[in-house]
Coordinates of C-alpha atoms and ligand atoms in Angstrom, one line a residue:
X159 CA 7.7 -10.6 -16.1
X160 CA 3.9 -10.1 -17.2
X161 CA 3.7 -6.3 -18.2
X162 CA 0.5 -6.0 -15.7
X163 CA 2.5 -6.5 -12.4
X164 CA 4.0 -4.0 -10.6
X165 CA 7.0 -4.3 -8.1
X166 CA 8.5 -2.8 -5.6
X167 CA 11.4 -1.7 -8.1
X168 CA 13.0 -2.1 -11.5
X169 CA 16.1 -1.7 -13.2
X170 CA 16.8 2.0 -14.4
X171 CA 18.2 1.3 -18.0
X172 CA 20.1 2.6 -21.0
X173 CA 18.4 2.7 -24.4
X174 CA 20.0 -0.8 -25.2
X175 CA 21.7 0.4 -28.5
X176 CA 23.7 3.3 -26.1
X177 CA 24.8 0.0 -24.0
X178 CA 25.5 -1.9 -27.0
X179 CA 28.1 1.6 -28.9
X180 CA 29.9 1.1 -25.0
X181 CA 30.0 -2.7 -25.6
X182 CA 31.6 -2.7 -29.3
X183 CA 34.9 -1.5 -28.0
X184 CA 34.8 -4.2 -25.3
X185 CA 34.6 -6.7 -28.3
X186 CA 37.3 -5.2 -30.6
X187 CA 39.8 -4.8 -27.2
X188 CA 39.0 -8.2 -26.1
X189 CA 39.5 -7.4 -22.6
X190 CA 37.0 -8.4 -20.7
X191 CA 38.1 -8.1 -16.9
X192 CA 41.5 -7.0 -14.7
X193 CA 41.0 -3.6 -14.0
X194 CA 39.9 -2.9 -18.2
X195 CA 39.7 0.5 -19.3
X196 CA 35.9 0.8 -18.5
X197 CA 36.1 -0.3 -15.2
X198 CA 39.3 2.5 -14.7
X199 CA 36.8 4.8 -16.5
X200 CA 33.6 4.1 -14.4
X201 CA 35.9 4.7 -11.3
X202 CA 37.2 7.8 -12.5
X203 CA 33.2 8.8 -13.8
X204 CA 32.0 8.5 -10.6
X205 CA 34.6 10.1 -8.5
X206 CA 34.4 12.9 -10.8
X207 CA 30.2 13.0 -10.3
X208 CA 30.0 12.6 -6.9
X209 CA 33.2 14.7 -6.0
X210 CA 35.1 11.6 -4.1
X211 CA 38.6 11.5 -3.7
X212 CA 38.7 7.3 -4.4
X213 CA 36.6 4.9 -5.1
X214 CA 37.4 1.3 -6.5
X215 CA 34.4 -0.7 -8.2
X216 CA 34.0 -4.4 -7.2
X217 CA 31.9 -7.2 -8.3
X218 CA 28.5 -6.1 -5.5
X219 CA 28.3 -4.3 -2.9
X220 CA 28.7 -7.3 -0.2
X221 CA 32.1 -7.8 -1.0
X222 CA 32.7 -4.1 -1.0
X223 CA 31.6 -4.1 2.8
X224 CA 34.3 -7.5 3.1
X225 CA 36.8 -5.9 1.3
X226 CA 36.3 -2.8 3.4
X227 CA 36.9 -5.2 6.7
X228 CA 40.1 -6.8 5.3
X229 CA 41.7 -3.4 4.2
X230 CA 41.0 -1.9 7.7
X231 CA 42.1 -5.2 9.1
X232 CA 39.5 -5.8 11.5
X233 CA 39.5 -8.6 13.8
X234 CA 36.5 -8.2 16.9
X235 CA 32.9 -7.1 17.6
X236 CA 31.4 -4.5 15.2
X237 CA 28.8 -2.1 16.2
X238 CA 26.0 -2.3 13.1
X239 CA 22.1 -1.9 12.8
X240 CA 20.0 -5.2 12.7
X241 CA 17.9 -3.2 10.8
X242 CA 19.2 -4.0 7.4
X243 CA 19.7 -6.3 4.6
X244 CA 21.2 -10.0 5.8
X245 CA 24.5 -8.7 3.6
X246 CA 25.9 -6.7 6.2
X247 CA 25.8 -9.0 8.6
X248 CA 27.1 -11.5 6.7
X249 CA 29.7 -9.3 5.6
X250 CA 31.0 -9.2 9.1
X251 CA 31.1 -13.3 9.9
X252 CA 32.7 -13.8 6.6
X253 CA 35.7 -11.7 7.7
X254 CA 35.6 -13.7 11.2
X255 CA 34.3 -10.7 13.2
X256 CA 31.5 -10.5 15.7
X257 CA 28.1 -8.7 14.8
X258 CA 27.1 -6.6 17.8
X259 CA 23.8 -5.0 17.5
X260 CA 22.6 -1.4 18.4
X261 CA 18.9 -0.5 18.1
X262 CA 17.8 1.8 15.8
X263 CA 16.4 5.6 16.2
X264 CA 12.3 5.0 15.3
X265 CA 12.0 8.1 12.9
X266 CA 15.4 8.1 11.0
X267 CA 15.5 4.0 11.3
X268 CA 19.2 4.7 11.1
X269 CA 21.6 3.4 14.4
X270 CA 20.4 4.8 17.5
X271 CA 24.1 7.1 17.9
X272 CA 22.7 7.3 21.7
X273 CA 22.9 3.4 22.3
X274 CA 26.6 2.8 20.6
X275 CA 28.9 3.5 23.7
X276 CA 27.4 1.5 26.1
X277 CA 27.7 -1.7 23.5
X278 CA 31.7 -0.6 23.2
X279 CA 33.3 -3.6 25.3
X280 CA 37.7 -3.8 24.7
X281 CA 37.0 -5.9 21.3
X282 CA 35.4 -3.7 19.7
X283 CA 37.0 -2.9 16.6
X284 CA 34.6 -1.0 14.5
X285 CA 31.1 0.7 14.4
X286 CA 29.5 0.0 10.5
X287 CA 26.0 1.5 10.4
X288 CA 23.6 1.7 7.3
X289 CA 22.5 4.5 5.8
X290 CA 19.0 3.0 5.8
X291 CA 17.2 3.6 2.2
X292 CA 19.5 6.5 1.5
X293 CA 19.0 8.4 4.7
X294 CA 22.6 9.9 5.9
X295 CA 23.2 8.6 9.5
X296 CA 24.3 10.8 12.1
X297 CA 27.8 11.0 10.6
X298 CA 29.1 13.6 13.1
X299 CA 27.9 11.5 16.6
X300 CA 29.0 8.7 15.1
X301 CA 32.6 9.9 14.0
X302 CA 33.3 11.3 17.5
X303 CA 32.1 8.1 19.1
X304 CA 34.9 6.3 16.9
X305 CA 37.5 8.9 17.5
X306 CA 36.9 8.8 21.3
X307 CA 37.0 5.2 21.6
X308 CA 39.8 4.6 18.7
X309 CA 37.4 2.4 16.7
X310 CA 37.3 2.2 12.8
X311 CA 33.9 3.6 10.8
X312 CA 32.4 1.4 7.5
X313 CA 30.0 3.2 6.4
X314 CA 27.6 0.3 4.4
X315 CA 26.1 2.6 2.6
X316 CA 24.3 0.1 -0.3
X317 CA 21.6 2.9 -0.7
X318 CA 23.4 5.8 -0.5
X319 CA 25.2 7.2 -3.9
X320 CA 23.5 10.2 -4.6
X321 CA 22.7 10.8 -1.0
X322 CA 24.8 14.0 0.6
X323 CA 25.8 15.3 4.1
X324 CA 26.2 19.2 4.3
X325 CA 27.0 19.4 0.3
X326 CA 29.6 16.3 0.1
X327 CA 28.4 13.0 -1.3
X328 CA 27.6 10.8 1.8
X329 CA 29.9 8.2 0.2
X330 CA 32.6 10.3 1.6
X331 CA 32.3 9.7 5.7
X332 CA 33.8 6.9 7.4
X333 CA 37.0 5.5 7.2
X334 CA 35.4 3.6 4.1
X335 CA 31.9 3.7 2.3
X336 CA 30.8 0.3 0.5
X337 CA 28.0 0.8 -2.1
X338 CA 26.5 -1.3 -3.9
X339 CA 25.7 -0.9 -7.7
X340 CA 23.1 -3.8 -7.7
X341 CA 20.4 -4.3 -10.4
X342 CA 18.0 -2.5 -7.6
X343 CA 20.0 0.6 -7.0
X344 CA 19.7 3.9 -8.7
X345 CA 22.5 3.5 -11.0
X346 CA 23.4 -0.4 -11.5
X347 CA 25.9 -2.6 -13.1
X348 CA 23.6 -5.4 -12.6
X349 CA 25.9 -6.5 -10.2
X350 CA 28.6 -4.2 -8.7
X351 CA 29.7 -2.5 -5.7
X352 CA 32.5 -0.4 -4.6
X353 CA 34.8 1.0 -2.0
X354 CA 35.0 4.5 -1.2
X355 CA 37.6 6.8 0.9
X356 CA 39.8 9.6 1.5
X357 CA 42.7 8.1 2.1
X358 CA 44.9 7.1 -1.1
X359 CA 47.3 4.1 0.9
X360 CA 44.0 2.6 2.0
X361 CA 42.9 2.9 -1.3
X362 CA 45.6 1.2 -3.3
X363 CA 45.5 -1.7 -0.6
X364 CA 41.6 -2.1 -1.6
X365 CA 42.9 -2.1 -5.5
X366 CA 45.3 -5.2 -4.2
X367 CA 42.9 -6.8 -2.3
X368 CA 40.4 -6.9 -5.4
X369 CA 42.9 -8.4 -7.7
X370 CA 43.5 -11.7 -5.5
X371 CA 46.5 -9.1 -3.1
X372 CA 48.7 -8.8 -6.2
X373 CA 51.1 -5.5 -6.5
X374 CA 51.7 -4.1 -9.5
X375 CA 54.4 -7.1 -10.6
X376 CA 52.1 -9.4 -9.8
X377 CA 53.8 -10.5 -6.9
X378 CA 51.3 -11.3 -4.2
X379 CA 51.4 -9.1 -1.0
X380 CA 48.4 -8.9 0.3
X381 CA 45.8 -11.3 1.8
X382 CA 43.6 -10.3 -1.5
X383 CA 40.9 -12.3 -3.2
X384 CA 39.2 -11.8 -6.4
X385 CA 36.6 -8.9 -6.0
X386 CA 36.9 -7.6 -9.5
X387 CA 34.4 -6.6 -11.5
X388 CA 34.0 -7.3 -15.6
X389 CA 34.5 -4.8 -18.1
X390 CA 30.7 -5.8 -19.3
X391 CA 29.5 -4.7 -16.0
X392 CA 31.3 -1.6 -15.8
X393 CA 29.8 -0.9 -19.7
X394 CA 26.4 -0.8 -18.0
X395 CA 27.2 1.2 -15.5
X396 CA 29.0 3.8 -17.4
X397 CA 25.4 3.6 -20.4
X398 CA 23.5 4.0 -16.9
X399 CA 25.4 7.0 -15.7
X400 CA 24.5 9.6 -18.2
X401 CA 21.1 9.1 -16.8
X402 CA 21.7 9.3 -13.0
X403 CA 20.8 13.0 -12.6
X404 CA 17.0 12.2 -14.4
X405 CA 16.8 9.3 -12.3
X406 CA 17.8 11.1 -9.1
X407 CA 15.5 13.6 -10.0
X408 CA 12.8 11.4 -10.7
X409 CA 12.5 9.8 -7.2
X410 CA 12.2 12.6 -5.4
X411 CA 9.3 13.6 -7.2
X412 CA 7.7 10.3 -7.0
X413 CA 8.8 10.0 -3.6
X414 CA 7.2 13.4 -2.8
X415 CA 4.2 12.4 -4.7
X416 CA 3.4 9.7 -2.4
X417 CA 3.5 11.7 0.2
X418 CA 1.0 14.0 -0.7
X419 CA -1.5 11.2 -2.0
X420 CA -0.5 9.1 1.8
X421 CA -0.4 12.6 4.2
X422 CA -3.8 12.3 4.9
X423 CA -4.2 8.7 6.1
X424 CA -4.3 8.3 10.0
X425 CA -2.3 5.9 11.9
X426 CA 0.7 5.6 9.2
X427 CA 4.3 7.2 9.6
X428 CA 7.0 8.1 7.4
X429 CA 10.5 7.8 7.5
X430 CA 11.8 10.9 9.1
X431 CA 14.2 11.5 6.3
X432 CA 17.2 14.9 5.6
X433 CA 15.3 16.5 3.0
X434 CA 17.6 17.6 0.3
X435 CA 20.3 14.9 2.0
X436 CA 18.7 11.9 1.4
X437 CA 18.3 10.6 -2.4
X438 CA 14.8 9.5 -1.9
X439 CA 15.7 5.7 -3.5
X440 CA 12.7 3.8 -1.4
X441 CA 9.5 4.6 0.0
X442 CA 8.6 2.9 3.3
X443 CA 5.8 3.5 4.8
X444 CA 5.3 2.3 8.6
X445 CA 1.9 1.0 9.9
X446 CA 0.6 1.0 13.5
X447 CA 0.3 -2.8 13.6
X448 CA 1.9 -5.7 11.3
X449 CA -2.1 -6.7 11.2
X450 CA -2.6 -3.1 9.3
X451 CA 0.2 -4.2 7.5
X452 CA -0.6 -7.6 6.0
X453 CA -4.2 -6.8 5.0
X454 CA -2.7 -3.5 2.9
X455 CA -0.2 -6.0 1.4
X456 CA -2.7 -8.2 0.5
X457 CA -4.7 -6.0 -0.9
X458 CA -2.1 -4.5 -3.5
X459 CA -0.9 -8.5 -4.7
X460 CA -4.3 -8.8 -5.2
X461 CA -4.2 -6.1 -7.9
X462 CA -1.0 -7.3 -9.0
X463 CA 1.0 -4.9 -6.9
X464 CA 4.2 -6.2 -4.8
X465 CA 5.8 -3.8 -2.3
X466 CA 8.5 -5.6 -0.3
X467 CA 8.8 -5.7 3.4
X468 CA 12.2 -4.5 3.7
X469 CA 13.5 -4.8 6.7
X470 CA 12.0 -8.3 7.8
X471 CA 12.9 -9.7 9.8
X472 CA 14.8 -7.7 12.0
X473 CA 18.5 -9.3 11.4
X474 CA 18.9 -9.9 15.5
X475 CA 16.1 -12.4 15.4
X476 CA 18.2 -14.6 12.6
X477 CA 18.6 -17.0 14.8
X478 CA 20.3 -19.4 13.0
X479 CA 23.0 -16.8 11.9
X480 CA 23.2 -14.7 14.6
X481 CA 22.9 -14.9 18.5
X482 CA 20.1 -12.8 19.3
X483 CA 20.5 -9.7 21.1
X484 CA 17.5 -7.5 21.5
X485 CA 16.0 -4.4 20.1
X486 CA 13.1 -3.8 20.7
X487 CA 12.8 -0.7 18.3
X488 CA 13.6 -2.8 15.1
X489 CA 11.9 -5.9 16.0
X490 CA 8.8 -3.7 15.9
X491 CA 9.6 -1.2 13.1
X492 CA 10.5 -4.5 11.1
X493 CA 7.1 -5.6 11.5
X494 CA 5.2 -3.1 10.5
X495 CA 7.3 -1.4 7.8
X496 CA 6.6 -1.8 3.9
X497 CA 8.5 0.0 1.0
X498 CA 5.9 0.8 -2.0
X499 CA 6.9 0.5 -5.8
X500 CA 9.4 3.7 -6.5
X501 CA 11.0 3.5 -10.1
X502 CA 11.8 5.7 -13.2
X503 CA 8.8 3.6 -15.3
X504 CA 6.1 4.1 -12.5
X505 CA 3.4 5.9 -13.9
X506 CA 1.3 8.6 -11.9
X507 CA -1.8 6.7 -12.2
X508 CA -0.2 3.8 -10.6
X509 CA 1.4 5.6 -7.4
X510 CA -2.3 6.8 -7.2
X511 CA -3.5 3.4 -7.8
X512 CA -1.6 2.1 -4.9
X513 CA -2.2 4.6 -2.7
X514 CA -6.4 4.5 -3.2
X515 CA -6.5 0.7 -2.1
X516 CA -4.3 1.7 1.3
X517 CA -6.3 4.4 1.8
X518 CA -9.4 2.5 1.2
X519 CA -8.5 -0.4 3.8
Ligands
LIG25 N1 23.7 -3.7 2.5 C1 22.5 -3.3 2.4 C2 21.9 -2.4 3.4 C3 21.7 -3.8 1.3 O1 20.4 -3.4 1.2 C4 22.3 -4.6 0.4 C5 21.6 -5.2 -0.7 C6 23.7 -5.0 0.6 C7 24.4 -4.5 1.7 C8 24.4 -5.9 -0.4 O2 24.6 -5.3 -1.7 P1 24.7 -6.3 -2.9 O3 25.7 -7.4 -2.6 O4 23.3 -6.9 -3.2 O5 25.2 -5.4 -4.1 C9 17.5 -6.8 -3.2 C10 18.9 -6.8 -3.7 O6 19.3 -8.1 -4.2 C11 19.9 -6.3 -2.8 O7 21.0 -5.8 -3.5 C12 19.4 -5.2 -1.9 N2 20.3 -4.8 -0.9 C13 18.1 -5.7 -1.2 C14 17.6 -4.6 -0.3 O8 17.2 -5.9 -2.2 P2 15.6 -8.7 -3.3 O9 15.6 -10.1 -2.7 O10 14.5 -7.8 -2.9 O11 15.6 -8.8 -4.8 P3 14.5 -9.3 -5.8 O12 15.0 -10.2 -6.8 O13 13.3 -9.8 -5.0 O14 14.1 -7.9 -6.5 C15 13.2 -7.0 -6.1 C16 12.3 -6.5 -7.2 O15 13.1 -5.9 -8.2 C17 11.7 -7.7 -8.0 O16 10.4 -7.9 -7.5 C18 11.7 -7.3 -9.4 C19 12.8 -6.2 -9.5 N3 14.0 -6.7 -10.2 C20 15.0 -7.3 -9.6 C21 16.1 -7.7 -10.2 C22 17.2 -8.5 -9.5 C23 14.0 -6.5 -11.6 O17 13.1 -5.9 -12.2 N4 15.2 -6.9 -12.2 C24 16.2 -7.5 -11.6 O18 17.2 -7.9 -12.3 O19 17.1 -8.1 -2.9

C-alpha cells in the first residue's frame, strides 16, 4: 500500500515485538488451535472488559451471526435491515432461513422498530437488526416486539464492541450478539468474530457448535461445524486489547473533529448517533443527492483519498440473492451515504484535508 493513499480505515495494531512476546509461547506449546489457552484467555479478557457474562470467539463475525442461528435453532423468516453489509444476509440463507426486510429509521439508519410488526407473518422466527456503524438500536422497542410476538433477537452487532446501552456493553441485548473482530474493526484478530449472551446453556451449545458439535468426550451431539478460531489469531487480539481504551478514545475525538470541520456545510446530514452510547467506529456522512455524492468522491480519489460507500447498495435490491422487497428509506440513504477515513494513524491535517475539498465542491 503506497504510504500517500489514504483509506477509509486501517488496522489498529500492536507494536509487532508485543505481538511477537504473545506468539513465543504459541511456538514452545505447540498448540495452535482447539479452544488453546489464548483463545480461553481472549474470551475471558473480553468478558472481563466489557462486563459480559459469555462470549465465545469464532473464526469472523459471519459465522458468529450462523452460529447464532443454529444455536437458537431457527428455521423461518427473519426480520433484519437491508441496510447493512451482504454478511448478514447471507448469514440468514446459509442457515436455510428467509431474509425479510424492514426499512430503516433515516437519522439513526438503524431498523425502523415502527415498521417490524406489521412484517410479523406466523413464520417468523426471529427479528436480527444491526447496530449500524456502532449506533445501539432501539433495544427496548425491539425486545418487547420479540417478547409479544414470541420471536428470538440476534443482535448482528459487527460494529458494536465498545458501543453501550444505559452503562452495559451493547454486546449484551438480544438473545445473542455476533461481533465481528475483522481486520477493520476497532480491536481485530485479523479475522475473528464471536458470540455473546446471558444465558450459560446457550452458551456451551455455541462452544459445541464451534468445535464441529462435539461434547466434552468428543462424542458428537450437536449439529456443530468448525467455527474455531487459531491460537495465532486470538494472540493478535489479546496484543491489540491492551490498546482498545486509546483506540476507543481516539475515534471519538476524530469523529468529533469531523464534525466541527463538516457542521458548517449546507445540504449534508449526519448520522443521528447516542452520544456517549455509540463507539464512534465510522464516519458517514449523508449527501442530498448521489450526484453530490459522486463528484465529492471523486474529488478525494483524486488526491489519493478513498472513503467507502458503505451501505451500497441497499441489500433488498441484490437481486440475484434476494427477492426484492422495498424500502424506500435505504434505497435512498444507500445512495447518497459515504463513510470518510476514521483510524488511529489519521493525522489532523488529513481529516482537515478531506474535509476542505468537500467543502470546496
Ligand atoms: N455484519 C455487518 C454489519 C458487517 O459490517 C460485517 C462486516 C459482517 C456482518 C461480517 O463480519 P466479518 O465476517 O467480516 O467478520 C469490510 C470488511 O471485510 C467487513 O468485515 C466489514 N463488515 C465491511 C463493512 O467492511 P471491505 O470490502 O470494505 O474491505 P476492504 O478490503 O475494502 O478494506 C477496506 C479498507 O481497509 C481498505 O481500503 C484498506 C483497509 N484495510 C483492509 C484490510 C482487510 C487494511 O488496511 N488492511 C486490511 O487487512 O469489507
Amino acid at each position: 500500500m503506497s504510504d500517500n493513499k489514504i483509506f477509509v480505515t486501517q488496522p489498529s495494531l500492536a507494536p509487532l515485538e508485543e505481538y511477537v512476546e504473545i506468539l513465543k509461547g504459541v511456538w514452545e506449546r505447540g498448540i495452535l488451535t482447539h479452544n488453546g489457552p489464548l483463545v480461553q484467555q481472549l474470551e475471558k479478557d473480553l468478558e472481563s472488559k466489557l462486563n459480559l457474562d459469555y462470549m465465545t470467539v469464532v473464526s469472523n463475525g459471519t459465522i458468529a451471526i450462523q452460529m447464532a442461528i443454529k444455536a437458537l435453532e431457527l428455521k423461518g423468516e427473519i426480520i433484519t435491515t437491508p441496510f447493512t453489509w451482504v454478511a448478514t444476509v447471507s448469514a440468514i440463507k446459509w442457515e436455510d432461513c428467509t431474509p425479510v426486510f424492514c426499512d430503516i429509521d433515516p437519522d439513526t439508519l438503524n431498523i425502523d422498530p415502527a415498521k417490524i410488526e406489521a412484517l410479523i407473518t406466523d413464520k417468523t422466527v426471529a427479528i436480527m437488526p444491526v447496530h449500524v456503524f456502532g449506533n445501539p438500536c432501539d433495544v427496548e422497542t425491539i425486545a418487547a416486539i420479540a417478547q409479544k410476538h414470541n420471536l428470538k433477537v440476534i443482535y448482528d452487532a459487527a460494529h458494536a464492541i465498545g458501543s453501550s446501552y444505559e452503562g452495559r456493553s451493547l454486546l449484551n441485548y438480544g438473545d445473542i450478539s455476533a461481533t465481528s473482530l475483522h481486520a477493520t474493526k476497532l480491536l481485530n484478530t485479523a479475522e475473528g468474530g464471536g458470540c455473546i449472551t446471558t444465558n450459560a446453556a446457550l452458551d456451551a451449545k455455541l462452544k459445541r457448535i464451534r468445535f464441529f458439535g462435539h461434547d466434552e468426550n468428543k462424542d458428537v451431539v450437536e449439529d456443530g461445524f468448525n467455527g474455531k478460531l487459531t491460537e495465532v489469531h486470538a494472540a493478535l487480539g489479546l496484543a491489540n486489547l491492551k490498546y482498545y481504551d486509546e483506540v476507543l478514545e481516539d475515534r471519538k475525538k476524530k469523529y468529533q473533529y469531523y464534525r466541527e470541520l463538516l457542521n458548517c456545510i449546507e445540504g449534508v446530514q449526519f448520522q443521528d448517533v447516542k452520544v456517549g452510547e455509540t463507539n464512534y467506529s465510522y464516519f458517514p456522512i449523508i449527501f442530498e443527492s448521489e450526484e453530490q455524492l459522486l463528484k465529492v468522491e471523486k474529488a478525494l480519489n483524486t488526491s489519493d483519498i478513498f472513503p467507502r460507500r458503505y451501505f451500497y447498495p441497499s441489500i433488498n435490491t441484490y437481486t440475484k440473492v434476494v427477492a426484492y422487497q422495498a424500502c424506500p428509506v435505504s434505497e435512498d440513504i444507500s445512495k447518497r451515504i459515504l463513510c470518510l477515513p476514521l483510524f488511529l494513524n489519521l493525522e489532523k491535517e488529513e481529516q482537515e484535508k478531506i474535509c476542505k475539498i468537500i467543502s470546496s465542491l
